[in-house]
Amino acid sequence: MFQIFLAFAVIFGVFATMQLRRNSPTEVLFCVALVIYALFGLIEPKQAWVGFADSGVIAIGGLLVLSAALRSSGVLDAIGRSLLGGVATERGAVGRLAIVVVASSAFLLNTAIVAMLMPLAIGWCRQRHIAPSRILLPLSYLAILGGICTLVGTSTNFVVNGMLRDVAAEIEELAKDGVGGVESPTVRKNTSRLDSQWLLDNQAKLQPMGLTDISWVGIPCALAGALVLVLFGRRLLPNRTELLDSLEEKRREYLVEMLVTQGCILIGKSVEEGGLRHLPGLFLIEIDRDGEVIGPVSPSDRIYENDRLVFTGVVSTIIDLEKIPGLVPAADINYEISSAGAAARSLVEVVLSPTSPLVGSTIRQANFRQHYNAAVVAVHRNGERLPTKIGDIELSAGDTLLLQTQPGFVRSFRNRPDFYLVSSVEDSDSRRHDKLFLAAAITIGLIVWLFLIPTLEILDAPNSLLSPTLAIVTCALAMIVTRCLSIAEARRSLDMPMLLTVGAAIGVGKAIHSCGAAELVAKLIMGIVGNDPYLGLIAIFVLTVCFTEMISNVAVAAMMFYIALGLADQLGVNPQPFVMAITLAASLSFISPIGYQTNLMVMGPGGYRPQDYLRAGLPVSLVVSAIAIVLIPLIWPFS
């Protein structure tokens, strides 16, 4: 009983920490939880680390490399350039995005697709004078919907499939030994608390998923969700017209702090004489002079050396400020300010990821010069005016930063987990366009290979050709060997925090099951819903959706897997509908910015607030969930 109590206490601690300290690294929390479980005997030490070598984790790593190669070779750019074309209305843009994003997200990593399409969508908004808040959230939602259409669409599906593969292997061993026989040492590591006869009866139904097994429910859900966004998006989405000032000529409002250095042409001039009153889209909030704050600033106030000028302004005008000799970003006064150095630099917009080491530190403490050879020029946060000095701003996940960088910054950092790049003047220059057709051919070859696996099984092909994970890794290595992606870029594309979270979460899920906590939750659900499997399915689906809005989707899938099996065992029914329910539900994060990576990626560029996700995402979540709950038992009956 102590172990069950400890299991719940640790998981509750992880949940509470993630809610109270939003900047807490998810991978560290789950690794700590896994270590505690191993120390107190909830899981055998050898079993604790198996998740890090799970086929699902390896497949996710391969998909990360593949997606990076498609970006590097310009394949995704080519898709993006022809995407919006001559579309003139919001509804038309969302409709066009729905077709392309859902289809591509079914086979490619959705974070890479959103990162590539965001600048395109923002550029379209600039040309049409439409607020980006009307387009970017649908882009994220459509990527999520596309991910549930196939086995390779999202990391969640791979995690569940890997756990199914482990269970299937144990059932095979159990079948060899017989229910009443002496089990071999390799048997029942993960399924020891499940009824042996029930497992044998459902052996055929607890096999790994095929590429399109989930499509029977995923595609109708994706179509319904996309239809809601196309038809009702205008009523659900915020219209942050102030964000029109953030798109080059009209662009996001940033907080900017500039330092007047020796020799600056503004020294001795008034604000009026220096031409700082009439720059479009710019407002001088205050002047910080040796700790004395002058504000509000009048046109007659004079500017002196070492003054810190604090503005709120739009990107195009910030560029004008940078052109004034002797006026430099105050956040990093040691940055190269010579004319030659300035000519070699460029502006890049980045969005901080939740796993960035910068989150929680101030801009001054972050030391961008040392770590990234870049300087922070300006900061934007969810449409808010930041009331503090830029150097003292504590960075948060989702913040949009305008960086002054050396050439090659995009190439070096676009696949690093520190940032989600939003736009860059250099981004298109770093593409390997000569590898575009080769990268596209390798990807098409992978898709064909995955589709042919069921046919190859019937033809009794070698096992090496029947593994989706091996197919993905083979094609990822082909991208590197053919130089569609360099080895250094392939290393940077591996999102280690994500992979660590997935691996640790698999171990945590196994520990929760082996100590009896999952069985207890299953019994509690049965106590509420009785012996009705349909009510049990609804309960497990809703519980998974609620959890996935609070923490990582892959972690929720790993933890809920054995609860789903335990509930099916208690009810004595087919486990397939319960497994499919948690697989789908763990990916349906629409009402929280932290539940899914793409939701966080669009938060800063779109100027979204948490209530925007609730208003726009709740109808999508309700419609998609209702369709899934209706279809799952029809396709995979309980009996």
XYZ file of C-alpha atoms in Angstrom, residues 69-601:
533
model
C 16.408 17.391 -43.591
C 13.175 18.421 -45.299
C 13.596 21.942 -43.938
C 17.295 22.105 -44.797
C 16.735 20.941 -48.371
C 13.880 23.398 -48.925
C 11.121 20.788 -49.395
C 8.907 22.377 -46.747
C 9.636 25.833 -48.156
C 8.530 24.708 -51.609
C 5.262 23.486 -50.134
C 4.824 26.745 -48.241
C 5.441 29.031 -51.209
C 2.538 27.575 -53.158
C 0.263 27.221 -50.144
C -1.680 30.466 -49.808
C -1.206 31.758 -53.341
C -3.935 34.209 -54.258
C -6.169 33.496 -51.235
C -7.772 36.777 -50.126
C -9.964 35.909 -47.117
C -9.391 34.489 -43.648
C -11.732 31.587 -44.287
C -10.003 30.813 -47.562
C -6.583 30.884 -45.867
C -7.680 28.552 -43.062
C -9.319 26.260 -45.621
C -6.149 26.073 -47.701
C -4.050 25.499 -44.581
C -6.437 22.750 -43.493
C -5.832 20.761 -46.667
C -2.040 21.047 -46.671
C -1.274 21.042 -42.942
C -3.499 18.082 -42.038
C -2.134 16.031 -44.938
C 1.531 16.838 -44.256
C 1.253 16.518 -40.452
C 0.000 12.982 -40.916
C 3.493 11.981 -42.074
C 5.880 14.720 -40.904
C 6.709 16.163 -37.496
C 4.075 18.816 -36.794
C 6.438 21.144 -34.897
C 8.636 21.446 -37.992
C 5.607 22.175 -40.180
C 4.330 24.911 -37.856
C 7.799 26.459 -37.565
C 8.099 26.580 -41.362
C 4.586 27.875 -42.064
C 4.443 30.580 -39.373
C 6.537 33.122 -41.316
C 4.475 32.383 -44.417
C 1.198 32.926 -42.550
C 2.493 36.119 -40.924
C 3.623 37.432 -44.322
C 0.176 36.736 -45.766
C -1.413 38.602 -42.834
C 0.859 41.578 -43.471
C -0.142 41.785 -47.112
C -3.862 41.479 -46.361
C -3.825 43.686 -43.226
C -5.266 40.802 -41.194
C -4.289 40.198 -37.580
C -2.059 37.092 -37.261
C -4.150 36.021 -34.277
C -6.805 35.009 -36.825
C -4.518 32.486 -38.535
C -1.761 31.136 -36.279
C -3.877 29.250 -33.719
C -5.764 27.368 -36.460
C -2.341 26.485 -37.888
C -1.382 24.839 -34.593
C -4.724 23.060 -34.229
C -4.586 21.721 -37.780
C -1.100 20.308 -37.174
C -2.407 18.523 -34.073
C -5.376 17.141 -36.019
C -3.114 15.901 -38.792
C -0.964 14.090 -36.253
C -3.789 11.738 -35.244
C -4.382 10.545 -38.808
C -1.558 7.973 -39.004
C 0.824 6.058 -36.775
C 3.754 8.344 -37.721
C 1.843 11.596 -37.315
C 2.824 12.336 -33.720
C 5.187 11.057 -31.053
C 2.238 9.990 -28.873
C 1.265 7.259 -31.324
C 4.800 5.840 -31.313
C 4.931 5.749 -27.526
C 1.676 3.771 -27.279
C 2.696 1.494 -30.138
C 6.009 0.718 -28.460
C 4.214 -0.227 -25.255
C 1.807 -2.407 -27.231
C 4.790 -4.160 -28.776
C 6.175 -4.943 -25.310
C 2.830 -6.337 -24.152
C 2.474 -8.436 -27.317
C 5.929 -9.949 -26.751
C 5.034 -10.884 -23.181
C 1.753 -12.486 -24.270
C 3.677 -14.615 -26.778
C 5.928 -15.864 -23.981
C 2.883 -16.469 -21.793
C 1.231 -18.481 -24.554
C 4.340 -20.662 -24.890
C 4.505 -21.379 -21.155
C 0.762 -21.817 -20.724
C -1.432 -20.234 -18.083
C -0.807 -22.926 -15.538
C 2.837 -23.492 -16.390
C 6.004 -22.058 -14.905
C 6.652 -18.693 -16.456
C 10.105 -17.910 -17.847
C 12.095 -15.057 -16.254
C 11.332 -12.768 -19.171
C 7.583 -13.111 -18.823
C 5.172 -10.712 -17.101
C 7.471 -7.757 -16.436
C 4.811 -5.286 -17.515
C 1.597 -7.328 -17.449
C 1.930 -9.189 -14.147
C -1.146 -7.496 -12.672
C -3.349 -8.340 -15.646
C -5.337 -11.574 -15.801
C -3.406 -14.217 -17.762
C -6.451 -15.752 -19.436
C -7.736 -12.296 -20.426
C -4.396 -11.519 -22.013
C -4.380 -14.776 -23.979
C -7.985 -14.260 -25.089
C -7.063 -10.819 -26.404
C -3.666 -11.698 -27.863
C -4.708 -10.809 -31.406
C -6.158 -7.503 -30.215
C -3.040 -6.405 -28.330
C -0.728 -6.318 -31.326
C 1.170 -3.168 -32.472
C -0.771 -0.747 -34.649
C -0.346 -0.526 -38.398
C 0.305 2.731 -40.214
C -3.392 3.448 -40.855
C -5.141 1.649 -37.992
C -5.765 4.897 -36.147
C -6.872 6.588 -39.396
C -10.377 5.099 -39.132
C -11.074 7.504 -36.286
C -8.281 10.048 -36.771
C -9.310 11.187 -40.240
C -13.009 11.830 -39.377
C -11.875 13.700 -36.234
C -9.398 15.773 -38.254
C -11.995 16.626 -40.885
C -14.548 17.629 -38.247
C -12.052 19.763 -36.333
C -10.872 21.458 -39.522
C -14.485 22.139 -40.509
C -15.152 23.842 -37.156
C -12.112 26.086 -37.669
C -13.043 26.968 -41.257
C -16.725 27.658 -40.572
C -16.589 29.213 -37.111
C -13.025 30.414 -36.728
C -13.961 34.067 -37.242
C -16.261 33.918 -34.216
C -13.904 31.914 -32.011
C -10.554 33.568 -32.656
C -9.391 36.903 -31.197
C -8.847 39.815 -33.542
C -5.778 41.472 -32.093
C -5.655 44.365 -34.507
C -2.806 45.910 -32.515
C -0.669 43.031 -33.734
C -0.917 44.357 -37.261
C 1.793 46.728 -36.074
C 4.080 43.738 -35.696
C 4.343 42.731 -39.337
C 7.389 44.424 -40.816
C 5.737 47.713 -41.775
C 3.108 46.863 -39.161
C 4.430 44.564 -36.509
C 4.242 43.292 -32.894
C 4.862 45.889 -30.236
C 8.223 45.215 -28.638
C 9.949 46.639 -25.611
C 13.268 48.133 -26.756
C 16.087 49.558 -24.668
C 18.881 51.402 -26.499
C 22.106 52.784 -25.047
C 23.555 56.133 -26.178
C 27.284 55.425 -26.581
C 30.203 57.791 -27.052
C 30.026 59.627 -30.374
C 26.288 59.073 -30.887
C 24.809 61.811 -33.070
C 21.905 62.202 -30.613
C 24.109 63.490 -27.764
C 23.161 67.026 -26.780
C 20.024 67.059 -28.898
C 16.464 67.192 -27.657
C 14.050 64.360 -28.362
C 12.430 66.587 -30.976
C 15.745 67.538 -32.598
C 16.916 63.937 -32.646
C 13.847 62.934 -34.658
C 12.626 60.469 -32.057
C 9.123 61.912 -31.807
C 7.897 61.192 -35.299
C 9.205 57.705 -36.014
C 6.139 55.679 -37.068
C 5.015 53.004 -34.655
C 7.486 54.031 -31.933
C 6.967 55.588 -28.516
C 9.748 56.729 -26.171
C 8.525 55.632 -22.726
C 11.354 56.852 -20.530
C 14.986 57.850 -20.278
C 17.128 56.150 -17.627
C 20.005 58.451 -16.678
C 22.344 56.958 -14.061
C 19.407 55.326 -12.287
C 17.193 58.413 -12.479
C 14.128 57.738 -14.596
C 12.750 60.574 -16.722
C 9.224 59.853 -17.757
C 6.959 60.732 -19.353
C 9.441 62.131 -21.835
C 8.788 65.588 -23.259
C 9.941 66.768 -26.732
C 12.386 69.227 -25.110
C 14.212 66.636 -22.956
C 17.844 66.370 -24.025
C 19.814 63.196 -24.649
C 23.247 62.604 -23.124
C 25.952 59.948 -23.348
C 25.152 56.717 -21.463
C 21.414 57.483 -21.428
C 19.240 54.415 -21.756
C 16.254 55.088 -24.018
C 13.287 52.775 -23.449
C 10.852 52.466 -26.351
C 7.857 50.429 -27.348
C 7.917 50.047 -31.072
C 7.427 48.018 -34.203
C 10.150 46.101 -36.011
C 10.529 48.394 -38.992
C 11.157 51.371 -36.704
C 13.505 49.394 -34.490
C 15.557 48.802 -37.615
C 15.618 52.578 -38.109
C 16.877 53.027 -34.542
C 19.688 50.559 -35.227
C 20.808 52.721 -38.132
C 21.530 55.677 -35.841
C 25.317 55.662 -35.217
C 26.195 55.167 -31.582
C 22.761 53.836 -30.554
C 23.108 50.174 -29.571
C 21.004 47.529 -27.783
C 21.386 48.149 -24.062
C 21.014 44.516 -23.109
C 24.534 43.707 -24.377
C 26.877 46.694 -24.449
C 29.902 44.495 -25.248
C 28.483 43.437 -28.578
C 30.451 44.424 -31.670
C 29.256 47.879 -32.745
C 31.759 48.758 -35.468
C 30.421 49.551 -38.922
C 31.991 46.407 -40.332
C 30.481 44.314 -37.559
C 27.069 45.927 -37.986
C 27.066 45.222 -41.697
C 27.699 41.561 -41.013
C 24.791 41.212 -38.596
C 21.125 40.603 -39.221
C 17.868 40.541 -37.272
C 16.261 37.241 -36.343
C 13.028 36.630 -34.451
C 12.931 33.653 -32.105
C 10.370 32.226 -29.699
C 11.685 30.689 -26.482
C 10.781 27.037 -26.082
C 9.695 25.637 -22.701
C 12.946 23.641 -22.547
C 15.210 26.640 -23.194
C 17.909 27.166 -20.546
C 17.162 30.893 -20.835
C 13.697 30.534 -19.306
C 13.659 31.916 -15.774
C 16.781 34.068 -16.178
C 16.887 37.773 -16.932
C 18.184 38.976 -20.275
C 21.249 40.374 -18.549
C 21.971 37.047 -16.854
C 21.357 35.065 -20.048
C 24.578 36.395 -21.632
C 23.468 36.049 -25.261
C 26.843 37.286 -26.467
C 28.722 34.369 -24.904
C 26.234 31.606 -25.628
C 24.780 32.603 -29.001
C 27.031 35.365 -30.374
C 23.901 37.518 -30.503
C 22.369 40.522 -28.764
C 18.792 41.039 -27.663
C 17.328 44.068 -29.357
C 13.701 43.809 -28.261
C 11.182 41.631 -26.413
C 7.493 40.913 -27.010
C 5.208 38.977 -24.674
C 1.599 38.121 -25.567
C 0.605 41.628 -26.565
C 1.567 43.051 -23.152
C 3.629 46.160 -22.573
C 6.502 45.082 -20.374
C 6.968 47.756 -17.710
C 10.593 47.043 -16.773
C 14.058 47.592 -18.195
C 14.881 45.094 -20.887
C 17.941 43.758 -19.072
C 15.836 42.976 -15.990
C 13.054 41.123 -17.846
C 12.755 37.521 -16.641
C 12.318 35.402 -19.726
C 9.343 33.041 -20.047
C 8.460 30.262 -22.475
C 6.673 31.741 -25.483
C 8.464 35.103 -25.349
C 9.347 36.495 -28.772
C 12.816 38.012 -28.967
C 14.322 40.159 -31.706
C 18.002 39.217 -31.891
C 20.909 40.834 -33.654
C 23.010 37.925 -34.905
C 26.015 36.967 -36.975
C 25.520 35.181 -40.306
C 24.892 31.502 -39.766
C 22.825 31.932 -36.605
C 19.750 30.385 -38.231
C 21.745 27.481 -39.584
C 23.323 26.862 -36.178
C 20.272 27.216 -33.972
C 17.129 26.488 -35.994
C 17.037 22.877 -34.808
C 18.177 23.530 -31.251
C 15.559 23.027 -28.519
C 16.406 26.486 -27.074
C 14.363 28.344 -29.700
C 11.501 28.030 -32.119
C 12.568 30.292 -34.975
C 9.758 32.479 -36.269
C 11.384 34.461 -39.047
C 14.826 35.351 -40.302
C 16.285 37.268 -43.195
C 18.874 34.512 -43.623
C 16.626 31.516 -43.357
C 16.136 31.036 -47.091
C 19.847 31.476 -47.861
C 20.879 28.453 -45.834
C 18.821 25.906 -47.761
C 20.406 23.059 -49.725
C 18.178 23.498 -52.752
C 20.270 21.069 -54.820
C 19.084 18.296 -52.478
C 15.385 19.179 -52.652
C 14.292 16.411 -55.022
C 16.499 13.822 -53.350
C 15.099 14.607 -49.888
C 11.561 14.503 -51.263
C 12.255 11.139 -52.947
C 13.625 9.620 -49.708
C 10.562 10.810 -47.784
C 8.163 9.437 -50.392
C 10.104 6.167 -50.260
C 9.584 6.019 -46.491
C 5.843 6.618 -46.816
C 5.567 3.881 -49.461
C 7.601 1.509 -47.272
C 5.306 2.119 -44.291
C 2.194 1.605 -46.405
C 3.554 -1.682 -47.783
C 4.327 -3.246 -44.386
C 0.903 -5.031 -44.118
C 1.382 -6.446 -47.633
C 4.950 -7.504 -46.823
C 3.653 -9.360 -43.746
C 1.237 -11.328 -45.926
C 4.094 -12.141 -48.328
C 6.158 -13.413 -45.365
C 8.919 -10.876 -45.993
C 11.985 -10.717 -43.679
C 11.364 -9.118 -40.285
C 13.834 -6.351 -41.126
C 11.341 -4.990 -43.676
C 8.393 -5.095 -41.267
C 9.659 -2.641 -38.647
C 8.374 0.960 -38.943
C 11.150 2.128 -36.616
C 13.848 0.552 -38.782
C 12.264 2.124 -41.875
C 12.343 5.585 -40.294
C 15.935 5.280 -39.039
C 17.090 3.936 -42.425
C 15.620 6.915 -44.262
C 16.955 9.360 -41.656
C 20.459 7.961 -42.163
C 19.938 8.146 -45.934
C 19.310 11.891 -45.526
C 22.668 12.248 -43.759
C 24.637 9.982 -46.126
C 23.322 11.857 -49.184
C 24.130 15.198 -47.472
C 20.569 16.450 -47.425
C 21.478 17.189 -43.819
C 24.899 17.560 -42.229
C 25.909 15.432 -39.255
C 26.072 18.544 -37.069
C 22.549 19.564 -38.105
C 21.298 16.036 -37.473
C 22.708 16.167 -33.945
C 21.080 19.545 -33.318
C 17.742 18.283 -34.641
C 17.523 15.699 -31.860
C 15.344 17.309 -29.217
C 16.982 15.692 -26.203
C 14.524 17.109 -23.615
C 11.652 15.591 -25.589
C 13.399 12.222 -25.951
C 14.325 12.145 -22.261
C 10.744 12.998 -21.299
C 9.355 10.206 -23.475
C 11.857 7.629 -22.219
C 11.346 8.527 -18.550
C 7.555 8.690 -18.948
C 7.490 5.133 -20.316
C 9.323 3.956 -17.202
C 6.990 5.964 -14.959
C 3.982 4.379 -16.654
C 5.377 0.890 -16.096
C 6.098 1.672 -12.429
C 2.560 2.957 -11.863
C 1.262 -0.306 -13.292
C 3.654 -2.713 -11.564
C 2.982 -1.313 -8.069
C -0.796 -1.600 -8.493
C -1.587 2.120 -8.787
C -2.959 1.759 -12.313
C -5.138 -1.161 -11.179
C -6.490 0.957 -8.319
C -7.368 3.833 -10.691
C -9.124 1.342 -12.967
C -11.157 0.059 -10.025
C -12.026 3.602 -8.971
C -13.282 4.351 -12.469
C -15.330 1.149 -12.373
C -16.758 2.233 -9.036
C -18.017 5.401 -10.699
C -19.234 4.039 -14.041
C -20.148 0.509 -12.974
C -19.773 -2.359 -15.439
C -20.736 -0.309 -18.490
C -17.723 -0.386 -20.863
C -19.027 2.595 -22.839
C -19.117 4.798 -19.734
C -15.660 3.460 -18.874
C -14.411 4.487 -22.312
C -15.830 7.998 -21.872
C -14.236 8.270 -18.425
C -10.774 7.190 -19.603
C -11.004 9.484 -22.650
C -12.030 12.564 -20.642
C -9.413 11.869 -17.965
C -6.672 11.624 -20.608
C -7.778 14.849 -22.311
C -7.731 16.703 -18.990
C -4.245 15.430 -18.139
C -2.817 16.237 -21.564
C -3.862 19.886 -21.183
C -1.680 20.097 -18.077
C 1.476 18.180 -19.004
C 3.295 16.656 -21.955
C 1.123 14.563 -24.258
C 3.653 11.740 -24.531
C 3.959 11.536 -20.746
C 0.185 11.271 -20.381
C -0.016 8.533 -23.012
C 2.668 6.492 -21.251
C 1.003 6.840 -17.854
C -2.551 6.166 -19.044
C -1.669 3.095 -21.131
C -1.692 0.608 -18.271
C -4.694 2.284 -16.648
C -6.561 1.675 -19.910
C -5.463 -1.989 -19.994
C -6.391 -2.408 -16.337
C -9.868 -1.008 -16.927
C -10.426 -3.309 -19.912
C -9.210 -6.237 -17.796
C -11.559 -5.351 -14.927
C -14.473 -5.080 -17.340
C -13.427 -8.246 -19.191
C -13.735 -6.600 -22.616
C -11.660 -5.954 -25.737
C -8.749 -3.615 -24.812
C -8.467 -2.057 -28.295
C -11.083 0.710 -27.827
C -9.450 1.774 -24.558
C -5.945 1.825 -26.062
C -7.152 3.820 -29.056
C -9.019 6.185 -26.740
C -5.927 7.179 -24.773
C -3.828 7.332 -27.967
C -6.189 9.860 -29.519
C -7.072 11.759 -26.349
C -3.426 12.308 -25.389
C -2.910 14.296 -28.609
C -6.069 16.405 -28.447
C -4.682 19.454 -26.649
C -6.648 22.503 -27.794
C -7.579 24.474 -24.668
C -4.163 25.075 -23.097
C -0.973 26.659 -24.475
C 1.259 24.210 -22.570
C -0.406 20.944 -23.554
C 1.224 20.739 -26.960
C 4.400 22.263 -28.397
C 2.771 23.881 -31.411
C 0.295 25.730 -29.173
C 3.191 27.354 -27.355
C 5.017 28.122 -30.597
